XYZ file of C-alpha atoms in Angstrom:
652
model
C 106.248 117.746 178.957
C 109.261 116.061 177.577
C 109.090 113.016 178.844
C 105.909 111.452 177.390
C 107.838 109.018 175.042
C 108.788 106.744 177.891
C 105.378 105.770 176.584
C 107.423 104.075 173.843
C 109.019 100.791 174.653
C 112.976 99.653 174.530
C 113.088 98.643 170.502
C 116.274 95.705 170.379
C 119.210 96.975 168.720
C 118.932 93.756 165.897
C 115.116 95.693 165.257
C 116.613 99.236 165.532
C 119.562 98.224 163.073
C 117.441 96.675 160.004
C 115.101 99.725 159.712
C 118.539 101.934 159.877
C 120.033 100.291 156.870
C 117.313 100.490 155.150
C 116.611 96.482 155.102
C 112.989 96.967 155.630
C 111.857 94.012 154.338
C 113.698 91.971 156.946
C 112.809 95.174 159.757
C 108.733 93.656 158.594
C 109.508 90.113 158.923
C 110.944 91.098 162.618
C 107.642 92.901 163.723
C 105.861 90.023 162.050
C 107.429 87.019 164.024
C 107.235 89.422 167.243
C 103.517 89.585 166.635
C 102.924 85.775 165.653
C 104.928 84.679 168.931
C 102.070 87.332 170.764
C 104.851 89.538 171.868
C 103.832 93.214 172.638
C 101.364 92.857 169.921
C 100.308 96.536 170.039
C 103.644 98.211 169.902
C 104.760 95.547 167.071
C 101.713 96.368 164.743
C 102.522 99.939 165.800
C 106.323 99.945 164.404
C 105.265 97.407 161.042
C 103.186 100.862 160.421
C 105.224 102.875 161.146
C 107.473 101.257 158.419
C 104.887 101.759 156.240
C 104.344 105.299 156.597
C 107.550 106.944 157.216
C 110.044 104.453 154.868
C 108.162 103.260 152.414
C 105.491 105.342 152.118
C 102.784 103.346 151.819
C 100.215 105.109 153.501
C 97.080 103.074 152.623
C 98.797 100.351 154.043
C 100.050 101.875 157.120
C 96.537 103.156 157.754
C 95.149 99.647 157.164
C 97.694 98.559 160.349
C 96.848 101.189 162.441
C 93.112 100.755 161.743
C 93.717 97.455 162.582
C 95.039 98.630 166.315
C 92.494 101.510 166.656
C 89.655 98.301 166.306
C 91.747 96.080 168.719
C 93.532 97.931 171.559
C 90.677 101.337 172.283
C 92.316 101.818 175.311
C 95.855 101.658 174.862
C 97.193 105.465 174.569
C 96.207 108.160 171.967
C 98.983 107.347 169.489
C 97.227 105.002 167.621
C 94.651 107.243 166.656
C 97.152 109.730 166.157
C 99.447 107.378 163.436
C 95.910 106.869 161.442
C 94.736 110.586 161.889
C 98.402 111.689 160.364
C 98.008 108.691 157.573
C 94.517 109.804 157.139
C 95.064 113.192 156.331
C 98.120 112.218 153.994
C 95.141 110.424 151.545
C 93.021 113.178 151.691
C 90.690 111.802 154.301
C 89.903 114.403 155.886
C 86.875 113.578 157.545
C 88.042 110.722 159.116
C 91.182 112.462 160.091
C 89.432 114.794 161.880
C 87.300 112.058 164.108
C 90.862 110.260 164.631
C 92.540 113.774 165.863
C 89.155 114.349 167.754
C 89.389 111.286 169.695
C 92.693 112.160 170.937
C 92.514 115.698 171.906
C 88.928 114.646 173.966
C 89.566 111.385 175.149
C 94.069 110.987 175.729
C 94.842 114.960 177.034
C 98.479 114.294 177.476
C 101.060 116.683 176.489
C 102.293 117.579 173.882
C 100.162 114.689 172.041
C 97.209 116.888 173.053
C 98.333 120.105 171.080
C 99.687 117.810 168.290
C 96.061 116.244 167.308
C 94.172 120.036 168.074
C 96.445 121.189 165.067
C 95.261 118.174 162.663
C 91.687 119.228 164.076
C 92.557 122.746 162.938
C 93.762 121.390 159.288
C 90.751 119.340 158.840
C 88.373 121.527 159.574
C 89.635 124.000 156.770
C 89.687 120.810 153.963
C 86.080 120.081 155.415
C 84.668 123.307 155.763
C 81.581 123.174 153.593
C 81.600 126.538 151.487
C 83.913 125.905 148.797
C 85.423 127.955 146.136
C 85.983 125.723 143.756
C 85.855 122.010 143.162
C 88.819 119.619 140.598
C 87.513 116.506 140.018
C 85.953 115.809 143.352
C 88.289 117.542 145.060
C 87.333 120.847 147.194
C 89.231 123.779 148.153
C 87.439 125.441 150.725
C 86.661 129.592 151.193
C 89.287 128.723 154.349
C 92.034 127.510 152.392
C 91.688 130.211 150.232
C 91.432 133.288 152.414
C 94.729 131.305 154.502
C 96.609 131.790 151.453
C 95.731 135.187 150.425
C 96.176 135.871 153.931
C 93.217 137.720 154.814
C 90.161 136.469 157.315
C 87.332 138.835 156.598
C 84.280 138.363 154.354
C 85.429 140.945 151.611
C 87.437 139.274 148.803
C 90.974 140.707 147.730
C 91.246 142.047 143.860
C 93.959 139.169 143.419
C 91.828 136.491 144.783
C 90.771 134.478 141.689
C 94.661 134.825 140.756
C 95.253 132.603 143.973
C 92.970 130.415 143.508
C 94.039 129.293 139.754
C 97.520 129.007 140.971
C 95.921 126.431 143.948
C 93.767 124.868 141.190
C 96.938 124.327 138.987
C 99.160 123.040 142.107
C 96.310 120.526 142.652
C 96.027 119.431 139.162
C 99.796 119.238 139.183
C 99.634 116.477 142.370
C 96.711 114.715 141.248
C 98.634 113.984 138.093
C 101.769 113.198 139.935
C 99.928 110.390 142.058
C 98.666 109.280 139.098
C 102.212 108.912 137.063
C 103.264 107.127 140.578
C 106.264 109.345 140.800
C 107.112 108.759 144.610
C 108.561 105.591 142.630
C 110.548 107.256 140.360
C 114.472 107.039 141.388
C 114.341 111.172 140.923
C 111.988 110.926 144.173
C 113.438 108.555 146.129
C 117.268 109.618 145.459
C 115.900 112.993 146.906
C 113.864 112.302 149.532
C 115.869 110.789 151.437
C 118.551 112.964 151.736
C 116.290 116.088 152.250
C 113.738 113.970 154.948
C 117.114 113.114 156.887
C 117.470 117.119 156.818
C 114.468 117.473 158.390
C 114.152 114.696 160.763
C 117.620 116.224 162.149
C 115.981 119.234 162.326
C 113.302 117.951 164.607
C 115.439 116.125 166.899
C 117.684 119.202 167.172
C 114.127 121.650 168.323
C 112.726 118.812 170.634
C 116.003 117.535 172.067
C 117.898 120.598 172.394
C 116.479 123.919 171.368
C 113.240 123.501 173.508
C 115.125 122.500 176.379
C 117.520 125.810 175.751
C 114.630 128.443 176.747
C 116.294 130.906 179.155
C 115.328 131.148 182.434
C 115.015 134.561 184.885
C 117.979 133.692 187.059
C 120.202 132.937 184.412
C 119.376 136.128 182.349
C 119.569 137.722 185.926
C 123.038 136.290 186.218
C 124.454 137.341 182.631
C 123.306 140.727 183.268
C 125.654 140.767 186.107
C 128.477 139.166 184.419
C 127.868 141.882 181.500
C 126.599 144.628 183.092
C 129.145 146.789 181.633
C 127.488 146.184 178.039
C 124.333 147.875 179.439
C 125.950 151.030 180.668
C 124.505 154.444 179.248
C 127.385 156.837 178.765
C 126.683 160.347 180.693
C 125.024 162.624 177.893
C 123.683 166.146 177.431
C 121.029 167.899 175.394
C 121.132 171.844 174.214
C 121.932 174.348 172.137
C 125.248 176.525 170.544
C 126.021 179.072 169.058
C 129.329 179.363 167.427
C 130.868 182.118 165.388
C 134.468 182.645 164.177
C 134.762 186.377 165.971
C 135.416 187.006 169.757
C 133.579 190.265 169.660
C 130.435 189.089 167.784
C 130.680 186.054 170.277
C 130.720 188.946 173.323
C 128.023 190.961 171.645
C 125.665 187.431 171.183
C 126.091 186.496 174.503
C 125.446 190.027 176.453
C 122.004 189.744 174.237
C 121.322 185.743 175.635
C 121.801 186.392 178.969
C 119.747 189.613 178.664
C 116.806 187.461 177.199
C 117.576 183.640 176.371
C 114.819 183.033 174.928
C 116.285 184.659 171.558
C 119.045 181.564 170.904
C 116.658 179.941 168.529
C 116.377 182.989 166.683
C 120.306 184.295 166.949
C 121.740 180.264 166.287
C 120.033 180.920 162.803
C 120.950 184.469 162.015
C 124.898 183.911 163.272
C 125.691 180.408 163.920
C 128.167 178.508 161.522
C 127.678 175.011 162.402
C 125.020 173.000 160.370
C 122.259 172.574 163.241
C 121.781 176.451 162.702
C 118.749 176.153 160.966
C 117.734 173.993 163.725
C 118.225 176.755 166.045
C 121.236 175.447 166.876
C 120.140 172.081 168.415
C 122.865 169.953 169.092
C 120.674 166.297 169.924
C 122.140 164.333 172.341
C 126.133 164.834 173.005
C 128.213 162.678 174.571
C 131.603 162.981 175.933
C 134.158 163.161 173.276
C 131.775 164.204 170.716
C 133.050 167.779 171.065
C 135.920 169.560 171.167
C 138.205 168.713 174.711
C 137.397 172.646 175.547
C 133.853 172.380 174.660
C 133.472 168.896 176.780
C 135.079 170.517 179.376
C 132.781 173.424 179.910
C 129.207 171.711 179.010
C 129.332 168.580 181.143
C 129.854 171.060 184.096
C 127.110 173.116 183.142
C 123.807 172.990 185.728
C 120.882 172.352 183.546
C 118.713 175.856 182.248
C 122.108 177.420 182.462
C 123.755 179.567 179.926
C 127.785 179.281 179.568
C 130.235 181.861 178.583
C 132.003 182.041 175.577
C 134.512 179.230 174.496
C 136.989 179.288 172.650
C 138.530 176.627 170.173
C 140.083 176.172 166.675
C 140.019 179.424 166.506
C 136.020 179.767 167.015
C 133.882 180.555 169.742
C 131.253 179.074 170.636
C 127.869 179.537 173.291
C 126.200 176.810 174.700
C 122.682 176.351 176.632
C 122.336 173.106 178.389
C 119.126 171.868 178.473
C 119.442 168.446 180.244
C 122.268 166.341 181.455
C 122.027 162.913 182.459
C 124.994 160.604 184.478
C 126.356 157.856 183.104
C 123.782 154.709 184.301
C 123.156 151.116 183.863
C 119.758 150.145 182.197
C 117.821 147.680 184.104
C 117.279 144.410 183.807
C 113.724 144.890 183.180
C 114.494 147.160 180.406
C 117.492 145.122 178.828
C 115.960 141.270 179.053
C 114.841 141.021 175.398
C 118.692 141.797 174.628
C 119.480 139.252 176.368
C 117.245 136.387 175.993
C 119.118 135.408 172.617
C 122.441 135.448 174.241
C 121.664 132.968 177.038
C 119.479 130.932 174.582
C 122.627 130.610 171.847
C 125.130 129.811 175.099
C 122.136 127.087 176.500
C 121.597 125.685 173.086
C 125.815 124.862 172.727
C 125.432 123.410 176.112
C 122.441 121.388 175.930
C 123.546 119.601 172.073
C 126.799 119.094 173.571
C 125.351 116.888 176.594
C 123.086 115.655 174.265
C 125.781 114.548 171.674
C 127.551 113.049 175.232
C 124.496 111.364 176.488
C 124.012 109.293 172.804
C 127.717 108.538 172.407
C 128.061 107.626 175.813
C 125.499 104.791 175.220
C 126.752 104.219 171.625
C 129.208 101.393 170.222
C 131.565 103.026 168.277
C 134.634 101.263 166.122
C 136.799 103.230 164.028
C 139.047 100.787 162.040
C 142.533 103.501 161.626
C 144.407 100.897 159.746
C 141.706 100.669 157.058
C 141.858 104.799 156.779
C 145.258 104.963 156.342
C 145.310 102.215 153.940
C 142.629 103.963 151.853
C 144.588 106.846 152.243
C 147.731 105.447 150.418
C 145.366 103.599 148.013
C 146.907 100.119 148.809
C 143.414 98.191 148.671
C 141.562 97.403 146.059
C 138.011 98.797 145.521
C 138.764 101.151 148.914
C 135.322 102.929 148.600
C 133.820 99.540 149.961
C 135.936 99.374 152.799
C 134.642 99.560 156.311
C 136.162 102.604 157.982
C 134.076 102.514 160.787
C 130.892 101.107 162.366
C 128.296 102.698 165.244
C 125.986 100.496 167.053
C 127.206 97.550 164.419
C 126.682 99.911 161.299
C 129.187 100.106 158.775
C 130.083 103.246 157.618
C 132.055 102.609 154.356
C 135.090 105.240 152.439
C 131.971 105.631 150.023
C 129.511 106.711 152.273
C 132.127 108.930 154.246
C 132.979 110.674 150.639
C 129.687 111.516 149.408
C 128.487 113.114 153.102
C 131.733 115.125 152.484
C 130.186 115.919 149.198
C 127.012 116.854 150.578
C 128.672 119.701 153.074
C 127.268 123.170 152.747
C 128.480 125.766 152.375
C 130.809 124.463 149.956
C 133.769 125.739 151.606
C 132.673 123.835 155.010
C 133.852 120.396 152.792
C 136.686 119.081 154.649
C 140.335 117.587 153.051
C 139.842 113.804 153.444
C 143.511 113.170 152.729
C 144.399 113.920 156.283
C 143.382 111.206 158.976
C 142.605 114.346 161.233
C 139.883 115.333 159.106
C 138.455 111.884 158.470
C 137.954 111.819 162.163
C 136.712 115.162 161.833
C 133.954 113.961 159.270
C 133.632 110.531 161.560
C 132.416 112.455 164.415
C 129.757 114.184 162.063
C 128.758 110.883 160.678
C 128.508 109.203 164.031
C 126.410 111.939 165.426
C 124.060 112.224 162.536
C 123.580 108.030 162.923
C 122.951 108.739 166.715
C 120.257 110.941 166.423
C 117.998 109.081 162.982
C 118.432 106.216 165.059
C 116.738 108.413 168.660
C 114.215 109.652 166.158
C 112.992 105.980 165.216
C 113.364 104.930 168.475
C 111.333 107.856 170.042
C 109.212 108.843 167.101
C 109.900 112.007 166.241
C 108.661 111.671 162.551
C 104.825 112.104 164.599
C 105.263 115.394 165.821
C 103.177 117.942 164.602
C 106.098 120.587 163.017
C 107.782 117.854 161.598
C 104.655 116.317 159.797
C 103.459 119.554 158.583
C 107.087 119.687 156.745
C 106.807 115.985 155.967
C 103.686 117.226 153.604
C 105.159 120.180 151.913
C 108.154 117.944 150.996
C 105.990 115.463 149.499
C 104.583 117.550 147.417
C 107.322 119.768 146.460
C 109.172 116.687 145.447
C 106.263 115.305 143.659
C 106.203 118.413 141.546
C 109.799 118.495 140.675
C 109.796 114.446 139.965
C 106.754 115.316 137.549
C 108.592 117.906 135.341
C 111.239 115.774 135.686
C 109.232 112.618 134.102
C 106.732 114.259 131.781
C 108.976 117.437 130.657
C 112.873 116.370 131.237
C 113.036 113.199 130.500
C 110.387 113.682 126.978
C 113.130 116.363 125.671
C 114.534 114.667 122.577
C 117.450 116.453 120.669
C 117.410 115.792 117.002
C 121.558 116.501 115.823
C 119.649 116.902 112.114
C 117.589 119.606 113.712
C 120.917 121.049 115.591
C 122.892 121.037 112.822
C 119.292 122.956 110.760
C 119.337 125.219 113.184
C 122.559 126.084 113.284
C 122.799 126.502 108.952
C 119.407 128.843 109.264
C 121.540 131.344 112.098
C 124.783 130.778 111.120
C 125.082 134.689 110.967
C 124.354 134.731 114.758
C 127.986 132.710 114.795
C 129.818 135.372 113.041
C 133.260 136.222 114.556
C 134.774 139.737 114.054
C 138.145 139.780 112.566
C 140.273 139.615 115.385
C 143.896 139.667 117.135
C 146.231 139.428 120.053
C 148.264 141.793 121.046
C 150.751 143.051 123.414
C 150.875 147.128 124.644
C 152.872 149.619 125.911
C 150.780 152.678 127.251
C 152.514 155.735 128.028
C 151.685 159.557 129.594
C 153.221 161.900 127.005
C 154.283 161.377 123.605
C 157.977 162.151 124.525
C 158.186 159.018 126.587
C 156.157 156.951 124.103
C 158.703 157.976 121.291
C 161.911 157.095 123.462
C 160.531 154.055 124.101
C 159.259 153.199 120.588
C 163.217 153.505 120.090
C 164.106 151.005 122.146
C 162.027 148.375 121.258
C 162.433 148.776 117.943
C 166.521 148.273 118.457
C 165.214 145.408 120.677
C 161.949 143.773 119.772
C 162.726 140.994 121.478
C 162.452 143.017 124.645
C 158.746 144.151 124.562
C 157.077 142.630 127.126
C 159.985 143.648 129.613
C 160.146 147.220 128.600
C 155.946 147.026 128.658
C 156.240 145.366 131.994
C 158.668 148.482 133.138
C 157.663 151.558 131.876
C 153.278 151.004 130.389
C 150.926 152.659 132.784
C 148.425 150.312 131.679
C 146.998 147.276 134.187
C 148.386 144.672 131.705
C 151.904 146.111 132.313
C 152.128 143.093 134.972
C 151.432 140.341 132.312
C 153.960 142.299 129.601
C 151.453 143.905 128.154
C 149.361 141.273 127.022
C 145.903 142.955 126.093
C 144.168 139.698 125.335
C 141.622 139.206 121.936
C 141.264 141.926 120.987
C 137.463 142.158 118.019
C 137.114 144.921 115.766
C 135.351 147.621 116.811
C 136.606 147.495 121.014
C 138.886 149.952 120.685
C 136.956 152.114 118.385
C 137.742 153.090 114.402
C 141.219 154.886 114.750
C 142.769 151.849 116.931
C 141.378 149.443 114.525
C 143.485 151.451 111.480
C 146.495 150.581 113.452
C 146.078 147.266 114.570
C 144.660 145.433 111.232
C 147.914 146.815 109.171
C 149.843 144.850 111.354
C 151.450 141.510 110.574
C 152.401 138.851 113.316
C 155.543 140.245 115.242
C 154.909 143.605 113.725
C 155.196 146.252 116.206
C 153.061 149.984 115.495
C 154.349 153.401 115.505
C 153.586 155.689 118.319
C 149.697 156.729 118.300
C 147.342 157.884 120.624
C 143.251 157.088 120.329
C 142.561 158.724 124.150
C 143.665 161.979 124.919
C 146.790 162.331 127.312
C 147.823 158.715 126.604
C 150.225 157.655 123.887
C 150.150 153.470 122.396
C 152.510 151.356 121.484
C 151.087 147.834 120.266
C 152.594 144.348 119.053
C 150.672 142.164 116.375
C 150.779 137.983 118.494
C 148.440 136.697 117.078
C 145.805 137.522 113.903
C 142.151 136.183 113.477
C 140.598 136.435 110.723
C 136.415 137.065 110.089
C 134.892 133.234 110.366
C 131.893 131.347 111.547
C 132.361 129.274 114.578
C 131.662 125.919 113.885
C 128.984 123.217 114.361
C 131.088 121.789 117.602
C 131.752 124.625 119.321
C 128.434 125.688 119.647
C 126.304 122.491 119.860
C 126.198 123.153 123.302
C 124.719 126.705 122.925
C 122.210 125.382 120.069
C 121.028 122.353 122.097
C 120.281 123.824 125.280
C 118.411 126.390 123.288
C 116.240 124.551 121.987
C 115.860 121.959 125.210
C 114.482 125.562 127.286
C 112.053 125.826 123.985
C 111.004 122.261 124.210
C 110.372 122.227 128.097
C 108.335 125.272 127.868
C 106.293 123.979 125.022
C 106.338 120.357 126.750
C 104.983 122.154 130.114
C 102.954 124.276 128.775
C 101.049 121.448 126.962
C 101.004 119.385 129.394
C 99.202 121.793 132.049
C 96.466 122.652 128.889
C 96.224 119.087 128.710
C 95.639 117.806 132.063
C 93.397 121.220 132.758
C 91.239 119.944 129.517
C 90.599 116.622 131.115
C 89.883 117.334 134.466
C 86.012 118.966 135.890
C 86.677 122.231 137.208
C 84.126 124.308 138.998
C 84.928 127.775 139.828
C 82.463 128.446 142.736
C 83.708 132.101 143.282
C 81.087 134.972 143.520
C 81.565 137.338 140.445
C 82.101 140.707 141.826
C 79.431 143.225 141.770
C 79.174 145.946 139.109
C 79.313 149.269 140.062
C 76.690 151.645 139.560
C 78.134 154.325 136.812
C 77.634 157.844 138.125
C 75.155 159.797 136.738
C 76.194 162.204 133.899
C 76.521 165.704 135.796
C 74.134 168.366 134.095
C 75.223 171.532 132.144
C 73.369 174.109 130.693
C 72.645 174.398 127.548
């Protein structure tokens, strides 16, 4: 199953190299003077398409190409077809699609190229399914579309239904007008595309290269269970019932009554017992060793099974136990524990298998790592050192600049690594070389065509497409007037209002007897507040000397306020207390009086007030708008009315 690609022929390194910096221009002119010299015509056309489709994105061209191939080589392979069906489907061709992913899974049944084109069949046939709930401009969304997302597949419609379908008739309005505003050209789309495709693309070559060849197999589950068999062991147990009371002779009485007719315990456990499973008759679940008292553990695991015990003592209570069942400590089959362990082996094959994989690409790999030019970046003797090569893989430079902003890119943010040690730019190397490694085994092996990656290709495109619209029609329309800032901050310049405020230092104390011998002191020693604060106030801000921070009328409540607003800088308050059982002492730092905060320090808070007003106004418009000019047919059945019920009779 894996090894269909060798399908694929050996691409040249000088080929391989242009598309992976990006040079595409020059990676065309290559496939071009391959195919005018009549050299492996069909794979050339093939990878001039594929150029098309994946870097540029030109998909009318790259379906022109592979048209092109379809007409001239029928009986190459299926991936031909495939390229166009994928291309096809991207412009809404759905028809079409569907004959290209047809032909493949009928005429090429190779694996996995096979299950690949029956999911594009499965797509199609949804986008070409002929009852349709609603049409925009052409476009249909069928009943199966619909009932996928509401996520139902019977013939009785959902109250939220017509809900759904608006929010699918704005999403299509939404990329309709995003083709048409050409926003895959925008610098917001392409800055972010490639970073987050590059996600994905890694992603793919991780599943196919690694995780699927990771699946656990019986004999090594078989063989972890043995290493870890004592993981799986099921610790001796025992089920029943007590009875425990805090009086030998009621204990003596209880039991001459049990063993005269057991069948009472139930009845007795709730009339005498004193533990809490009383009023469960005294069931005690499932006990295992330790779980009781020593004594208790010592008399119930020895117990035969239907078998009353005699009275045991402990803690000064005794207690009566009826042991119900009692099983041995066991191991759990394999049978029974496989599910466990499935994920463990996988995790431990999945290490393994990426770090052959990572072995088998560097082994074939050039790498160069130029040391002198790190450590001369690192003691910033060159001149413009983000430029400089640092290293290169298979002749590709990797520059300071590049290695920075992948640093940059790390997530989580804590997993960023300290680039001023050449340890860790080694560290980040390694990364960067294995990244390289595997984009360049995805071009090479064309892992951009299969079927989970192409499916995520999509959504990307269109979330991207979304984003890069608000971004262009919403965003970037936003236009802050200062003469409109500074009107809107005269007509709510109330809502800038600060409180008369101050600073303050404090000394909180228990009783008032301490408070007043302290007051003493630092009024011999002002000087000396924050040290006596920092050695006898209970208070949190006794580390920091007391140091309360601002302080606005109307924190601390009325009676505090008295105190601290007759103070003048350096002044330091009698003893009072505003909380019972704690006693102040405060020192005026600093005073603020009532004022308005001015035009600068709240520009910030006016203008990005009024940019949230703007965008939702500018959105909201613009969805009436585009709505407004497009033909929309709602082609939903309007549900039936109910019958009302007949008015009941009543005599007269």
């Amino acid at each position: 199953m894996l090894t269909f690609f060798i399908l694929f022929f050996a691409l040249p390194q000088e080929y391989v190299g242009l598309v992976m910096n990006e040079d595409y221009d020059a990676a065309i002119q290559f496939c071009e003077e391959k195919i005018e010299r009549n050299k492996d015509v069909y794979q050339w056309k093939l990878e001039m398409g594929d150029i098309y489709y994946t870097k540029l994105l030109d998909f009318q061209k790259a379906a022109d190409i592979y048209q092109d191939v379809v007409d001239n080589y029928k009986h190459k392979n299926g991936w031909a077809y495939y390229r166009l069906a994928q291309v096809l489907e991207i412009l809404e061709d759905y028809l079409n699609s569907a004959r290209m992913y047809e032909i493949v899974a009928t005429r090429f049944r190779k694996s996995p190229l096979d299950s690949f084109s029956l999911s594009g069949v499965e797509r199609c046939f949804k986008k070409n399914y002929q009852d349709y709930v609603a049409t925009i401009d052409g476009y249909n969304i069928t009943r199966l579309e619909l009932d996928d997302r509401t996520g139902r597949g019977g013939q009785f419609a959902r109250p939220d239904e017509k809900a759904v379908l608006e929010q699918m008739i704005t999403e299509r309005l939404i990329y309709a007008s995003a083709v048409e505003h050409e926003i895959t050209e925008t610098e917001f789309f392409k800055n972010n595309f490639g970073t987050r495709n590059r996600s994905l693309l890694l992603d793919e070559v991780r599943a196919y290269e690694v995780i699927s060849k990771a699946t656990p197999t019986e004999k090594q589950m078989k063989k972890y269970y043995e290493e870890n068999k004592d993981k799986y062991i099921v610790r001796e147990q025992v089920m029943g019932r007590e009875i425990v009371v805090e009086s030998d002779s009621l204990a003596q009485v209880l039991l001459d009554s049990l063993s005269k007719d057991v069948a009472s315990f139930d009845t007795l456990a709730k009339l005498y017992s004193i533990e809490t499973n009383a009023r469960n008759g005294g069931n005690m679940g499932i006990v295992y060793p330790g779980r009781k008292h020593a004594a208790v553990d010592s008399i119930i695991f020895k117990t035969e099974v239907n078998t009353l015990t005699g009275i045991v003592s402990f803690d000064e209570k005794f207690g009566i136990y009826y042991i119900t069942s009692h099983k041995p400590e066991y191991y759990r089959d394999f049978e029974e524990v496989m599910k466990q362990i499935e994920p463990q082996v996988r995790t431990t094959n999945i290490e393994k298998e990426d770090e052959s994989f990572t072995k088998k690409l560097r082994k074939k790999a050039k790498i160069e790592v130029y040391n002198d030019s790190i450590i001369a970046v690192l003691k910033d003797t060159l001149d413009q050192s983000g430029e400089v090569t640092i290293a290169k893989i298979n002749g590709r430079r990797i520059t300071w600049d590049a290695a920075m902003q992948r640093n940059e890119s790390m997530t989580p943010r804590f997993a960023k690594l300290d680039l001023s040690r050449p340890d860790k730019v080694q560290e980040l190397l390694d990364i960067l070389f294995n990244e390289d490694l595997r984009l360049e085994l995805a071009w090479r092996k064309k892992h951009f065509l299969h079927d989970g990656y192409f499916t995520q290709f999509k959504d990307l495109m269109k979330t991207l497409m979304d984003q890069g619209l608000y971004q262009k029609v919403v965003l970037e329309a936003i236009v802050i007037d200062s003469a409109e800032v500074e009107k809107e901050y005269n007509e709510r310049i109330e809502e800038f209002k600060m409180p008369e405020s101050a600073r303050v230092h404090e000394i909180l104390l228990d009783t008032k007897e301490q408070a007043e011998k302290v007051h003493k002191e630092v009024m011999a020693k002002p000087e000396s507040f924050d040290s006596l604060a920092a050695e006898y106030s209970t208070a949190v801000t006794s580390v920091r000397g007391g140091e309360t921070g601002l302080i606005r009328r109307g924190m601390m409540g009325e009676d505090y306020d008295k105190v601290l607003f007759s103070l003048k800088i350096g002044e330091i308050s009698d003893v009072f207390s505003v909380k019972e059982g704690t006693w102040t002492i405060i020192k005026m730092v600093e005073y603020i009086p009532e004022h308005y905060r001015s035009l600068d320090e709240v520009r910030y808070v006016i203008e990005s007030r009024m940019k949230r007003e703007q965008q939702s106004e500018l959105a909201t418009n613009f969805l009436t708008k585009i709505r407004e000019e497009a033909e929309i047919q709602v082609l939903l059945p309007e549900p039936e009315e109910e019958d009302p019920e007949p008015e009941a009779e009543t005599d007269e």
